[in-house]
Amino acid sequence: DDQLLRQELAEQLEDQGDLIAEQAGDLAAGRALAAEGRAGLIILDVELPDGDGRAFASVLRDDGVAAPIIMLTGRKGEEDTIMALDNGANDYVEKPVKFNVLLARIRAHLRSHEASEDAVFKIGAYDFRPGAKTLTDSTGKRIRLTDKETAILKYLYRSGPKAVGRDELLKEVWGYNAAVTTHTLETHIYRLRQKIEADAQAPRLLLTETGGYRLQP
Protein backbone atom coordinates (compact mmCIF):
# COMPACT_ATOMS: atom_id res chain seq x y z
CA ASP A 1 0.00 0.00 0.00
CA ASP A 2 3.05 2.30 0.21
CA GLN A 3 3.02 3.85 -3.26
CA LEU A 4 6.61 5.09 -3.21
CA LEU A 5 7.96 1.74 -2.00
CA ARG A 6 5.81 -0.13 -4.54
CA GLN A 7 6.96 2.03 -7.44
CA GLU A 8 10.61 1.83 -6.38
CA LEU A 9 10.42 -1.96 -6.13
CA ALA A 10 8.71 -2.21 -9.53
CA GLU A 11 11.41 -0.04 -11.13
CA GLN A 12 14.20 -2.10 -9.59
CA LEU A 13 12.61 -5.32 -10.85
CA GLU A 14 12.16 -3.99 -14.37
CA ASP A 15 15.76 -2.75 -14.37
CA GLN A 16 16.78 -6.44 -14.40
CA GLY A 17 15.73 -6.55 -18.05
CA ASP A 18 13.83 -9.85 -17.97
CA LEU A 19 11.09 -9.03 -15.47
CA ILE A 20 7.88 -7.03 -15.88
CA ALA A 21 6.20 -5.62 -12.77
CA GLU A 22 2.47 -4.92 -12.58
CA GLN A 23 1.35 -2.80 -9.62
CA ALA A 24 -1.74 -2.88 -7.42
CA GLY A 25 -2.34 -0.73 -4.35
CA ASP A 26 -5.15 -2.78 -2.82
CA LEU A 27 -6.55 -6.31 -2.78
CA ALA A 28 -9.33 -5.64 -5.30
CA ALA A 29 -6.87 -4.42 -7.93
CA GLY A 30 -4.50 -7.27 -7.09
CA ARG A 31 -7.23 -9.86 -7.50
CA ALA A 32 -8.16 -8.42 -10.91
CA LEU A 33 -4.53 -8.61 -12.06
CA ALA A 34 -4.15 -12.16 -10.75
CA ALA A 35 -7.31 -13.21 -12.60
CA GLU A 36 -5.60 -12.38 -15.91
CA GLY A 37 -3.42 -15.43 -15.33
CA ARG A 38 -0.14 -13.85 -16.44
CA ALA A 39 1.56 -13.49 -13.05
CA GLY A 40 4.70 -15.57 -12.71
CA LEU A 41 4.99 -14.55 -9.05
CA ILE A 42 3.07 -12.32 -6.63
CA ILE A 43 4.60 -10.08 -3.96
CA LEU A 44 1.86 -9.43 -1.43
CA ASP A 45 1.85 -6.87 1.39
CA VAL A 46 0.27 -7.89 4.69
CA GLU A 47 -1.59 -4.69 5.55
CA LEU A 48 -3.62 -3.27 2.67
CA PRO A 49 -6.46 -0.70 2.65
CA ASP A 50 -9.17 -3.28 1.99
CA GLY A 51 -7.98 -6.25 3.98
CA ASP A 52 -5.28 -8.58 5.30
CA GLY A 53 -2.84 -9.91 2.70
CA ARG A 54 -2.31 -13.14 4.61
CA ALA A 55 -6.01 -14.03 4.36
CA PHE A 56 -6.01 -12.83 0.75
CA ALA A 57 -3.36 -15.44 -0.12
CA SER A 58 -6.00 -18.07 0.63
CA VAL A 59 -8.50 -16.26 -1.64
CA LEU A 60 -5.98 -16.33 -4.50
CA ARG A 61 -5.42 -20.06 -4.02
CA ASP A 62 -9.19 -20.64 -4.03
CA ASP A 63 -9.32 -18.64 -7.28
CA GLY A 64 -6.91 -21.16 -8.80
CA VAL A 65 -3.81 -18.97 -8.74
CA ALA A 66 -0.80 -21.29 -8.64
CA ALA A 67 1.97 -18.67 -8.91
CA PRO A 68 4.36 -18.38 -5.95
CA ILE A 69 3.36 -15.76 -3.37
CA ILE A 70 5.95 -13.87 -1.33
CA MET A 71 4.56 -11.98 1.66
CA LEU A 72 6.33 -8.68 2.35
CA THR A 73 5.68 -7.28 5.81
CA GLY A 74 6.91 -5.04 8.58
CA ARG A 75 5.49 -7.40 11.18
CA LYS A 76 7.66 -9.83 13.07
CA GLY A 77 6.59 -12.98 14.78
CA GLU A 78 6.25 -16.70 14.33
CA GLU A 79 2.43 -16.57 14.47
CA ASP A 80 2.22 -14.16 11.49
CA THR A 81 4.62 -16.30 9.48
CA ILE A 82 2.68 -19.49 10.18
CA MET A 83 -0.64 -17.85 9.24
CA ALA A 84 0.76 -16.60 5.91
CA LEU A 85 2.27 -19.96 4.99
CA ASP A 86 -0.83 -21.87 6.07
CA ASN A 87 -2.94 -19.63 3.82
CA GLY A 88 -0.90 -20.49 0.75
CA ALA A 89 2.07 -18.13 0.71
CA ASN A 90 5.41 -19.62 -0.32
CA ASP A 91 7.66 -17.21 1.56
CA TYR A 92 7.49 -14.55 4.28
CA VAL A 93 9.97 -11.67 4.07
CA GLU A 94 10.27 -9.00 6.77
CA LYS A 95 10.85 -5.34 5.91
CA PRO A 96 13.26 -3.70 5.60
CA VAL A 97 14.83 -6.15 3.15
CA LYS A 98 17.80 -5.65 0.85
CA PHE A 99 16.67 -5.70 -2.78
CA ASN A 100 19.34 -8.23 -3.81
CA VAL A 101 18.07 -10.63 -1.13
CA LEU A 102 14.46 -10.23 -2.28
CA LEU A 103 15.51 -10.64 -5.93
CA ALA A 104 17.35 -13.86 -5.10
CA ARG A 105 14.23 -15.22 -3.40
CA ILE A 106 12.07 -14.18 -6.38
CA ARG A 107 14.34 -15.96 -8.85
CA ALA A 108 14.53 -19.08 -6.68
CA HIS A 109 10.72 -19.31 -6.50
CA LEU A 110 10.36 -18.62 -10.23
CA ARG A 111 12.81 -21.40 -11.08
CA SER A 112 11.10 -23.84 -8.78
CA HIS A 113 7.59 -22.98 -9.98
CA GLU A 114 8.39 -22.99 -13.69
CA ALA A 115 9.92 -26.45 -13.33
CA SER A 116 6.89 -27.81 -11.48
CA GLU A 117 3.86 -29.54 -12.92
CA ASP A 118 1.69 -26.86 -11.29
CA ALA A 119 2.90 -23.96 -13.44
CA VAL A 120 0.25 -23.02 -16.03
CA PHE A 121 0.46 -19.95 -18.28
CA LYS A 122 -2.06 -18.75 -20.87
CA ILE A 123 -0.81 -18.39 -24.45
CA GLY A 124 -3.73 -17.61 -26.73
CA ALA A 125 -6.21 -20.47 -26.41
CA TYR A 126 -3.55 -22.74 -24.91
CA ASP A 127 -2.61 -23.65 -21.34
CA PHE A 128 1.19 -23.77 -21.33
CA ARG A 129 2.79 -26.10 -18.77
CA PRO A 130 6.57 -25.69 -18.88
CA GLY A 131 7.13 -28.45 -16.33
CA ALA A 132 5.24 -30.96 -18.47
CA LYS A 133 6.51 -29.41 -21.76
CA THR A 134 2.98 -29.25 -23.16
CA LEU A 135 0.37 -26.91 -24.59
CA THR A 136 -3.29 -27.87 -24.12
CA ASP A 137 -6.13 -26.29 -26.09
CA SER A 138 -9.75 -25.75 -25.00
CA THR A 139 -10.76 -29.19 -26.31
CA GLY A 140 -8.13 -30.94 -24.21
CA LYS A 141 -5.84 -31.68 -27.15
CA ARG A 142 -2.24 -31.78 -25.96
CA ILE A 143 0.77 -30.62 -27.96
CA ARG A 144 4.15 -31.99 -26.92
CA LEU A 145 7.09 -29.60 -26.91
CA THR A 146 10.82 -30.19 -27.02
CA ASP A 147 13.15 -28.79 -24.35
CA LYS A 148 14.20 -25.92 -26.63
CA GLU A 149 10.63 -25.13 -27.72
CA THR A 150 9.60 -24.99 -24.07
CA ALA A 151 12.53 -22.70 -23.22
CA ILE A 152 11.72 -20.39 -26.15
CA LEU A 153 8.06 -20.04 -25.17
CA LYS A 154 8.91 -19.58 -21.50
CA TYR A 155 11.40 -16.79 -22.16
CA LEU A 156 9.13 -15.01 -24.64
CA TYR A 157 6.21 -15.30 -22.23
CA ARG A 158 8.19 -13.75 -19.39
CA SER A 159 9.26 -10.92 -21.71
CA GLY A 160 5.61 -9.87 -22.14
CA PRO A 161 4.89 -7.41 -24.98
CA LYS A 162 8.59 -6.66 -25.46
CA ALA A 163 10.19 -8.11 -28.59
CA VAL A 164 13.21 -10.30 -27.83
CA GLY A 165 16.20 -10.05 -30.15
CA ARG A 166 17.52 -13.20 -31.83
CA ASP A 167 20.92 -12.94 -30.14
CA GLU A 168 19.31 -12.55 -26.71
CA LEU A 169 17.05 -15.54 -27.30
CA LEU A 170 19.98 -17.64 -28.51
CA LYS A 171 21.99 -16.80 -25.40
CA GLU A 172 19.11 -17.53 -23.04
CA VAL A 173 18.05 -20.83 -24.66
CA TRP A 174 21.35 -22.23 -25.93
CA GLY A 175 23.82 -20.45 -23.67
CA TYR A 176 27.18 -19.34 -25.02
CA ASN A 177 27.57 -22.14 -27.54
CA ALA A 178 29.39 -20.44 -30.42
CA ALA A 179 28.38 -23.22 -32.83
CA VAL A 180 24.70 -22.26 -32.61
CA THR A 181 23.55 -19.74 -35.21
CA THR A 182 20.42 -17.71 -35.82
CA HIS A 183 19.50 -20.29 -38.46
CA THR A 184 19.11 -22.85 -35.67
CA LEU A 185 16.77 -20.50 -33.82
CA GLU A 186 14.75 -19.76 -36.96
CA THR A 187 14.36 -23.50 -37.58
CA HIS A 188 12.98 -23.99 -34.07
CA ILE A 189 10.62 -21.04 -34.47
CA TYR A 190 9.40 -22.52 -37.77
CA ARG A 191 8.72 -25.92 -36.18
CA LEU A 192 7.06 -24.31 -33.17
CA ARG A 193 4.71 -22.36 -35.43
CA GLN A 194 3.80 -25.57 -37.24
CA LYS A 195 2.63 -26.91 -33.89
CA ILE A 196 0.79 -23.96 -32.36
CA GLU A 197 -0.46 -21.71 -35.18
CA ALA A 198 -3.68 -22.31 -37.11
CA ASP A 199 -1.81 -20.95 -40.14
CA ALA A 200 1.97 -21.06 -39.74
CA GLN A 201 2.37 -18.69 -42.71
CA ALA A 202 0.25 -16.03 -40.97
CA PRO A 203 1.14 -16.43 -37.29
CA ARG A 204 -1.02 -14.79 -34.64
CA LEU A 205 0.71 -16.06 -31.49
CA LEU A 206 4.44 -16.20 -32.22
CA LEU A 207 5.17 -13.00 -34.07
CA THR A 208 8.27 -11.81 -35.89
CA GLU A 209 9.36 -8.29 -34.95
CA THR A 210 12.28 -6.23 -36.21
CA GLY A 211 15.33 -8.20 -35.12
CA GLY A 212 13.47 -10.76 -33.05
CA TYR A 213 10.26 -12.35 -31.80
CA ARG A 214 7.45 -11.82 -29.30
CA LEU A 215 4.36 -13.66 -28.07
CA GLN A 216 0.88 -12.24 -28.63
CA PRO A 217 -1.11 -13.69 -25.71
PDB file of C-alpha atoms in Angstrom:
ATOM      1  CA  ASP A   1       0.000   0.000   0.000  1.00  0.00           C
ATOM      2  CA  ASP A   2       3.051   2.298   0.207  1.00  0.00           C
ATOM      3  CA  GLN A   3       3.016   3.847  -3.261  1.00  0.00           C
ATOM      4  CA  LEU A   4       6.605   5.088  -3.209  1.00  0.00           C
ATOM      5  CA  LEU A   5       7.958   1.740  -2.001  1.00  0.00           C
ATOM      6  CA  ARG A   6       5.812  -0.126  -4.540  1.00  0.00           C
ATOM      7  CA  GLN A   7       6.963   2.033  -7.444  1.00  0.00           C
ATOM      8  CA  GLU A   8      10.612   1.833  -6.384  1.00  0.00           C
ATOM      9  CA  LEU A   9      10.419  -1.955  -6.128  1.00  0.00           C
ATOM     10  CA  ALA A  10       8.714  -2.212  -9.532  1.00  0.00           C
ATOM     11  CA  GLU A  11      11.406  -0.037 -11.132  1.00  0.00           C
ATOM     12  CA  GLN A  12      14.201  -2.095  -9.591  1.00  0.00           C
ATOM     13  CA  LEU A  13      12.613  -5.325 -10.845  1.00  0.00           C
ATOM     14  CA  GLU A  14      12.162  -3.988 -14.373  1.00  0.00           C
ATOM     15  CA  ASP A  15      15.763  -2.746 -14.369  1.00  0.00           C
ATOM     16  CA  GLN A  16      16.777  -6.442 -14.398  1.00  0.00           C
ATOM     17  CA  GLY A  17      15.728  -6.550 -18.054  1.00  0.00           C
ATOM     18  CA  ASP A  18      13.827  -9.852 -17.967  1.00  0.00           C
ATOM     19  CA  LEU A  19      11.087  -9.033 -15.466  1.00  0.00           C
ATOM     20  CA  ILE A  20       7.884  -7.025 -15.880  1.00  0.00           C
ATOM     21  CA  ALA A  21       6.199  -5.617 -12.767  1.00  0.00           C
ATOM     22  CA  GLU A  22       2.468  -4.915 -12.581  1.00  0.00           C
ATOM     23  CA  GLN A  23       1.354  -2.798  -9.618  1.00  0.00           C
ATOM     24  CA  ALA A  24      -1.742  -2.879  -7.423  1.00  0.00           C
ATOM     25  CA  GLY A  25      -2.344  -0.728  -4.346  1.00  0.00           C
ATOM     26  CA  ASP A  26      -5.149  -2.784  -2.825  1.00  0.00           C
ATOM     27  CA  LEU A  27      -6.551  -6.310  -2.777  1.00  0.00           C
ATOM     28  CA  ALA A  28      -9.332  -5.639  -5.300  1.00  0.00           C
ATOM     29  CA  ALA A  29      -6.865  -4.420  -7.926  1.00  0.00           C
ATOM     30  CA  GLY A  30      -4.501  -7.275  -7.095  1.00  0.00           C
ATOM     31  CA  ARG A  31      -7.234  -9.863  -7.504  1.00  0.00           C
ATOM     32  CA  ALA A  32      -8.164  -8.420 -10.909  1.00  0.00           C
ATOM     33  CA  LEU A  33      -4.535  -8.607 -12.062  1.00  0.00           C
ATOM     34  CA  ALA A  34      -4.150 -12.163 -10.746  1.00  0.00           C
ATOM     35  CA  ALA A  35      -7.308 -13.208 -12.604  1.00  0.00           C
ATOM     36  CA  GLU A  36      -5.605 -12.375 -15.910  1.00  0.00           C
ATOM     37  CA  GLY A  37      -3.417 -15.427 -15.327  1.00  0.00           C
ATOM     38  CA  ARG A  38      -0.135 -13.848 -16.439  1.00  0.00           C
ATOM     39  CA  ALA A  39       1.560 -13.493 -13.054  1.00  0.00           C
ATOM     40  CA  GLY A  40       4.695 -15.573 -12.712  1.00  0.00           C
ATOM     41  CA  LEU A  41       4.986 -14.554  -9.052  1.00  0.00           C
ATOM     42  CA  ILE A  42       3.066 -12.320  -6.632  1.00  0.00           C
ATOM     43  CA  ILE A  43       4.600 -10.079  -3.964  1.00  0.00           C
ATOM     44  CA  LEU A  44       1.860  -9.428  -1.425  1.00  0.00           C
ATOM     45  CA  ASP A  45       1.847  -6.869   1.386  1.00  0.00           C
ATOM     46  CA  VAL A  46       0.272  -7.893   4.688  1.00  0.00           C
ATOM     47  CA  GLU A  47      -1.587  -4.689   5.553  1.00  0.00           C
ATOM     48  CA  LEU A  48      -3.620  -3.266   2.675  1.00  0.00           C
ATOM     49  CA  PRO A  49      -6.461  -0.702   2.649  1.00  0.00           C
ATOM     50  CA  ASP A  50      -9.174  -3.279   1.987  1.00  0.00           C
ATOM     51  CA  GLY A  51      -7.977  -6.255   3.984  1.00  0.00           C
ATOM     52  CA  ASP A  52      -5.283  -8.582   5.297  1.00  0.00           C
ATOM     53  CA  GLY A  53      -2.844  -9.908   2.702  1.00  0.00           C
ATOM     54  CA  ARG A  54      -2.309 -13.140   4.608  1.00  0.00           C
ATOM     55  CA  ALA A  55      -6.005 -14.031   4.364  1.00  0.00           C
ATOM     56  CA  PHE A  56      -6.008 -12.832   0.745  1.00  0.00           C
ATOM     57  CA  ALA A  57      -3.362 -15.437  -0.123  1.00  0.00           C
ATOM     58  CA  SER A  58      -5.998 -18.075   0.634  1.00  0.00           C
ATOM     59  CA  VAL A  59      -8.499 -16.264  -1.639  1.00  0.00           C
ATOM     60  CA  LEU A  60      -5.983 -16.332  -4.496  1.00  0.00           C
ATOM     61  CA  ARG A  61      -5.416 -20.058  -4.019  1.00  0.00           C
ATOM     62  CA  ASP A  62      -9.192 -20.640  -4.026  1.00  0.00           C
ATOM     63  CA  ASP A  63      -9.321 -18.645  -7.284  1.00  0.00           C
ATOM     64  CA  GLY A  64      -6.914 -21.161  -8.798  1.00  0.00           C
ATOM     65  CA  VAL A  65      -3.809 -18.969  -8.741  1.00  0.00           C
ATOM     66  CA  ALA A  66      -0.799 -21.294  -8.641  1.00  0.00           C
ATOM     67  CA  ALA A  67       1.969 -18.672  -8.911  1.00  0.00           C
ATOM     68  CA  PRO A  68       4.357 -18.375  -5.953  1.00  0.00           C
ATOM     69  CA  ILE A  69       3.357 -15.762  -3.367  1.00  0.00           C
ATOM     70  CA  ILE A  70       5.951 -13.868  -1.334  1.00  0.00           C
ATOM     71  CA  MET A  71       4.558 -11.984   1.663  1.00  0.00           C
ATOM     72  CA  LEU A  72       6.334  -8.679   2.349  1.00  0.00           C
ATOM     73  CA  THR A  73       5.683  -7.282   5.808  1.00  0.00           C
ATOM     74  CA  GLY A  74       6.909  -5.042   8.584  1.00  0.00           C
ATOM     75  CA  ARG A  75       5.489  -7.404  11.177  1.00  0.00           C
ATOM     76  CA  LYS A  76       7.657  -9.826  13.074  1.00  0.00           C
ATOM     77  CA  GLY A  77       6.589 -12.981  14.778  1.00  0.00           C
ATOM     78  CA  GLU A  78       6.248 -16.699  14.334  1.00  0.00           C
ATOM     79  CA  GLU A  79       2.433 -16.571  14.465  1.00  0.00           C
ATOM     80  CA  ASP A  80       2.217 -14.164  11.494  1.00  0.00           C
ATOM     81  CA  THR A  81       4.625 -16.301   9.485  1.00  0.00           C
ATOM     82  CA  ILE A  82       2.684 -19.493  10.177  1.00  0.00           C
ATOM     83  CA  MET A  83      -0.635 -17.847   9.245  1.00  0.00           C
ATOM     84  CA  ALA A  84       0.756 -16.602   5.914  1.00  0.00           C
ATOM     85  CA  LEU A  85       2.273 -19.958   4.990  1.00  0.00           C
ATOM     86  CA  ASP A  86      -0.834 -21.867   6.069  1.00  0.00           C
ATOM     87  CA  ASN A  87      -2.941 -19.626   3.821  1.00  0.00           C
ATOM     88  CA  GLY A  88      -0.901 -20.493   0.747  1.00  0.00           C
ATOM     89  CA  ALA A  89       2.069 -18.128   0.714  1.00  0.00           C
ATOM     90  CA  ASN A  90       5.415 -19.617  -0.322  1.00  0.00           C
ATOM     91  CA  ASP A  91       7.657 -17.211   1.556  1.00  0.00           C
ATOM     92  CA  TYR A  92       7.488 -14.547   4.285  1.00  0.00           C
ATOM     93  CA  VAL A  93       9.966 -11.665   4.070  1.00  0.00           C
ATOM     94  CA  GLU A  94      10.274  -9.000   6.771  1.00  0.00           C
ATOM     95  CA  LYS A  95      10.853  -5.342   5.913  1.00  0.00           C
ATOM     96  CA  PRO A  96      13.264  -3.704   5.597  1.00  0.00           C
ATOM     97  CA  VAL A  97      14.827  -6.148   3.150  1.00  0.00           C
ATOM     98  CA  LYS A  98      17.795  -5.648   0.855  1.00  0.00           C
ATOM     99  CA  PHE A  99      16.675  -5.701  -2.777  1.00  0.00           C
ATOM    100  CA  ASN A 100      19.336  -8.232  -3.808  1.00  0.00           C
ATOM    101  CA  VAL A 101      18.071 -10.633  -1.134  1.00  0.00           C
ATOM    102  CA  LEU A 102      14.459 -10.227  -2.284  1.00  0.00           C
ATOM    103  CA  LEU A 103      15.507 -10.639  -5.927  1.00  0.00           C
ATOM    104  CA  ALA A 104      17.352 -13.865  -5.104  1.00  0.00           C
ATOM    105  CA  ARG A 105      14.225 -15.224  -3.400  1.00  0.00           C
ATOM    106  CA  ILE A 106      12.074 -14.181  -6.377  1.00  0.00           C
ATOM    107  CA  ARG A 107      14.340 -15.958  -8.847  1.00  0.00           C
ATOM    108  CA  ALA A 108      14.526 -19.076  -6.680  1.00  0.00           C
ATOM    109  CA  HIS A 109      10.725 -19.307  -6.497  1.00  0.00           C
ATOM    110  CA  LEU A 110      10.360 -18.616 -10.229  1.00  0.00           C
ATOM    111  CA  ARG A 111      12.811 -21.397 -11.085  1.00  0.00           C
ATOM    112  CA  SER A 112      11.097 -23.839  -8.776  1.00  0.00           C
ATOM    113  CA  HIS A 113       7.585 -22.978  -9.982  1.00  0.00           C
ATOM    114  CA  GLU A 114       8.388 -22.985 -13.689  1.00  0.00           C
ATOM    115  CA  ALA A 115       9.920 -26.452 -13.334  1.00  0.00           C
ATOM    116  CA  SER A 116       6.891 -27.809 -11.485  1.00  0.00           C
ATOM    117  CA  GLU A 117       3.862 -29.543 -12.924  1.00  0.00           C
ATOM    118  CA  ASP A 118       1.688 -26.862 -11.285  1.00  0.00           C
ATOM    119  CA  ALA A 119       2.896 -23.961 -13.438  1.00  0.00           C
ATOM    120  CA  VAL A 120       0.253 -23.020 -16.026  1.00  0.00           C
ATOM    121  CA  PHE A 121       0.460 -19.950 -18.283  1.00  0.00           C
ATOM    122  CA  LYS A 122      -2.064 -18.754 -20.872  1.00  0.00           C
ATOM    123  CA  ILE A 123      -0.813 -18.394 -24.449  1.00  0.00           C
ATOM    124  CA  GLY A 124      -3.733 -17.612 -26.728  1.00  0.00           C
ATOM    125  CA  ALA A 125      -6.208 -20.469 -26.413  1.00  0.00           C
ATOM    126  CA  TYR A 126      -3.547 -22.744 -24.912  1.00  0.00           C
ATOM    127  CA  ASP A 127      -2.612 -23.648 -21.340  1.00  0.00           C
ATOM    128  CA  PHE A 128       1.190 -23.765 -21.325  1.00  0.00           C
ATOM    129  CA  ARG A 129       2.789 -26.097 -18.773  1.00  0.00           C
ATOM    130  CA  PRO A 130       6.570 -25.691 -18.875  1.00  0.00           C
ATOM    131  CA  GLY A 131       7.132 -28.454 -16.327  1.00  0.00           C
ATOM    132  CA  ALA A 132       5.241 -30.956 -18.468  1.00  0.00           C
ATOM    133  CA  LYS A 133       6.508 -29.411 -21.762  1.00  0.00           C
ATOM    134  CA  THR A 134       2.981 -29.245 -23.155  1.00  0.00           C
ATOM    135  CA  LEU A 135       0.369 -26.908 -24.594  1.00  0.00           C
ATOM    136  CA  THR A 136      -3.285 -27.867 -24.120  1.00  0.00           C
ATOM    137  CA  ASP A 137      -6.132 -26.287 -26.089  1.00  0.00           C
ATOM    138  CA  SER A 138      -9.755 -25.750 -25.001  1.00  0.00           C
ATOM    139  CA  THR A 139     -10.762 -29.194 -26.313  1.00  0.00           C
ATOM    140  CA  GLY A 140      -8.128 -30.940 -24.215  1.00  0.00           C
ATOM    141  CA  LYS A 141      -5.842 -31.677 -27.155  1.00  0.00           C
ATOM    142  CA  ARG A 142      -2.237 -31.778 -25.962  1.00  0.00           C
ATOM    143  CA  ILE A 143       0.775 -30.615 -27.958  1.00  0.00           C
ATOM    144  CA  ARG A 144       4.148 -31.992 -26.918  1.00  0.00           C
ATOM    145  CA  LEU A 145       7.086 -29.596 -26.912  1.00  0.00           C
ATOM    146  CA  THR A 146      10.821 -30.193 -27.020  1.00  0.00           C
ATOM    147  CA  ASP A 147      13.147 -28.786 -24.349  1.00  0.00           C
ATOM    148  CA  LYS A 148      14.198 -25.923 -26.631  1.00  0.00           C
ATOM    149  CA  GLU A 149      10.631 -25.132 -27.720  1.00  0.00           C
ATOM    150  CA  THR A 150       9.598 -24.986 -24.072  1.00  0.00           C
ATOM    151  CA  ALA A 151      12.527 -22.705 -23.223  1.00  0.00           C
ATOM    152  CA  ILE A 152      11.717 -20.392 -26.148  1.00  0.00           C
ATOM    153  CA  LEU A 153       8.062 -20.043 -25.171  1.00  0.00           C
ATOM    154  CA  LYS A 154       8.906 -19.583 -21.499  1.00  0.00           C
ATOM    155  CA  TYR A 155      11.397 -16.793 -22.163  1.00  0.00           C
ATOM    156  CA  LEU A 156       9.132 -15.009 -24.644  1.00  0.00           C
ATOM    157  CA  TYR A 157       6.205 -15.301 -22.231  1.00  0.00           C
ATOM    158  CA  ARG A 158       8.185 -13.746 -19.394  1.00  0.00           C
ATOM    159  CA  SER A 159       9.261 -10.923 -21.711  1.00  0.00           C
ATOM    160  CA  GLY A 160       5.614  -9.870 -22.143  1.00  0.00           C
ATOM    161  CA  PRO A 161       4.895  -7.408 -24.978  1.00  0.00           C
ATOM    162  CA  LYS A 162       8.588  -6.658 -25.459  1.00  0.00           C
ATOM    163  CA  ALA A 163      10.192  -8.107 -28.589  1.00  0.00           C
ATOM    164  CA  VAL A 164      13.212 -10.303 -27.833  1.00  0.00           C
ATOM    165  CA  GLY A 165      16.200 -10.051 -30.150  1.00  0.00           C
ATOM    166  CA  ARG A 166      17.520 -13.195 -31.834  1.00  0.00           C
ATOM    167  CA  ASP A 167      20.924 -12.941 -30.142  1.00  0.00           C
ATOM    168  CA  GLU A 168      19.310 -12.548 -26.712  1.00  0.00           C
ATOM    169  CA  LEU A 169      17.051 -15.543 -27.296  1.00  0.00           C
ATOM    170  CA  LEU A 170      19.981 -17.640 -28.514  1.00  0.00           C
ATOM    171  CA  LYS A 171      21.987 -16.798 -25.404  1.00  0.00           C
ATOM    172  CA  GLU A 172      19.106 -17.535 -23.042  1.00  0.00           C
ATOM    173  CA  VAL A 173      18.046 -20.828 -24.656  1.00  0.00           C
ATOM    174  CA  TRP A 174      21.348 -22.233 -25.931  1.00  0.00           C
ATOM    175  CA  GLY A 175      23.824 -20.454 -23.669  1.00  0.00           C
ATOM    176  CA  TYR A 176      27.175 -19.344 -25.018  1.00  0.00           C
ATOM    177  CA  ASN A 177      27.573 -22.136 -27.543  1.00  0.00           C
ATOM    178  CA  ALA A 178      29.388 -20.440 -30.417  1.00  0.00           C
ATOM    179  CA  ALA A 179      28.379 -23.223 -32.827  1.00  0.00           C
ATOM    180  CA  VAL A 180      24.703 -22.259 -32.608  1.00  0.00           C
ATOM    181  CA  THR A 181      23.551 -19.739 -35.215  1.00  0.00           C
ATOM    182  CA  THR A 182      20.421 -17.708 -35.820  1.00  0.00           C
ATOM    183  CA  HIS A 183      19.497 -20.292 -38.465  1.00  0.00           C
ATOM    184  CA  THR A 184      19.114 -22.853 -35.666  1.00  0.00           C
ATOM    185  CA  LEU A 185      16.767 -20.500 -33.819  1.00  0.00           C
ATOM    186  CA  GLU A 186      14.752 -19.758 -36.961  1.00  0.00           C
ATOM    187  CA  THR A 187      14.357 -23.500 -37.585  1.00  0.00           C
ATOM    188  CA  HIS A 188      12.983 -23.993 -34.068  1.00  0.00           C
ATOM    189  CA  ILE A 189      10.623 -21.039 -34.471  1.00  0.00           C
ATOM    190  CA  TYR A 190       9.396 -22.517 -37.766  1.00  0.00           C
ATOM    191  CA  ARG A 191       8.720 -25.916 -36.178  1.00  0.00           C
ATOM    192  CA  LEU A 192       7.056 -24.309 -33.174  1.00  0.00           C
ATOM    193  CA  ARG A 193       4.707 -22.357 -35.427  1.00  0.00           C
ATOM    194  CA  GLN A 194       3.796 -25.567 -37.237  1.00  0.00           C
ATOM    195  CA  LYS A 195       2.627 -26.913 -33.885  1.00  0.00           C
ATOM    196  CA  ILE A 196       0.788 -23.959 -32.365  1.00  0.00           C
ATOM    197  CA  GLU A 197      -0.460 -21.714 -35.178  1.00  0.00           C
ATOM    198  CA  ALA A 198      -3.682 -22.306 -37.110  1.00  0.00           C
ATOM    199  CA  ASP A 199      -1.809 -20.945 -40.136  1.00  0.00           C
ATOM    200  CA  ALA A 200       1.971 -21.057 -39.736  1.00  0.00           C
ATOM    201  CA  GLN A 201       2.367 -18.695 -42.714  1.00  0.00           C
ATOM    202  CA  ALA A 202       0.253 -16.027 -40.967  1.00  0.00           C
ATOM    203  CA  PRO A 203       1.142 -16.432 -37.292  1.00  0.00           C
ATOM    204  CA  ARG A 204      -1.019 -14.791 -34.639  1.00  0.00           C
ATOM    205  CA  LEU A 205       0.715 -16.056 -31.486  1.00  0.00           C
ATOM    206  CA  LEU A 206       4.440 -16.202 -32.219  1.00  0.00           C
ATOM    207  CA  LEU A 207       5.168 -12.998 -34.075  1.00  0.00           C
ATOM    208  CA  THR A 208       8.275 -11.811 -35.888  1.00  0.00           C
ATOM    209  CA  GLU A 209       9.359  -8.293 -34.952  1.00  0.00           C
ATOM    210  CA  THR A 210      12.281  -6.228 -36.207  1.00  0.00           C
ATOM    211  CA  GLY A 211      15.333  -8.201 -35.120  1.00  0.00           C
ATOM    212  CA  GLY A 212      13.469 -10.763 -33.046  1.00  0.00           C
ATOM    213  CA  TYR A 213      10.258 -12.345 -31.797  1.00  0.00           C
ATOM    214  CA  ARG A 214       7.452 -11.821 -29.296  1.00  0.00           C
ATOM    215  CA  LEU A 215       4.357 -13.662 -28.070  1.00  0.00           C
ATOM    216  CA  GLN A 216       0.879 -12.244 -28.626  1.00  0.00           C
ATOM    217  CA  PRO A 217      -1.113 -13.694 -25.710  1.00  0.00           C
TER     218      PRO A 217
END
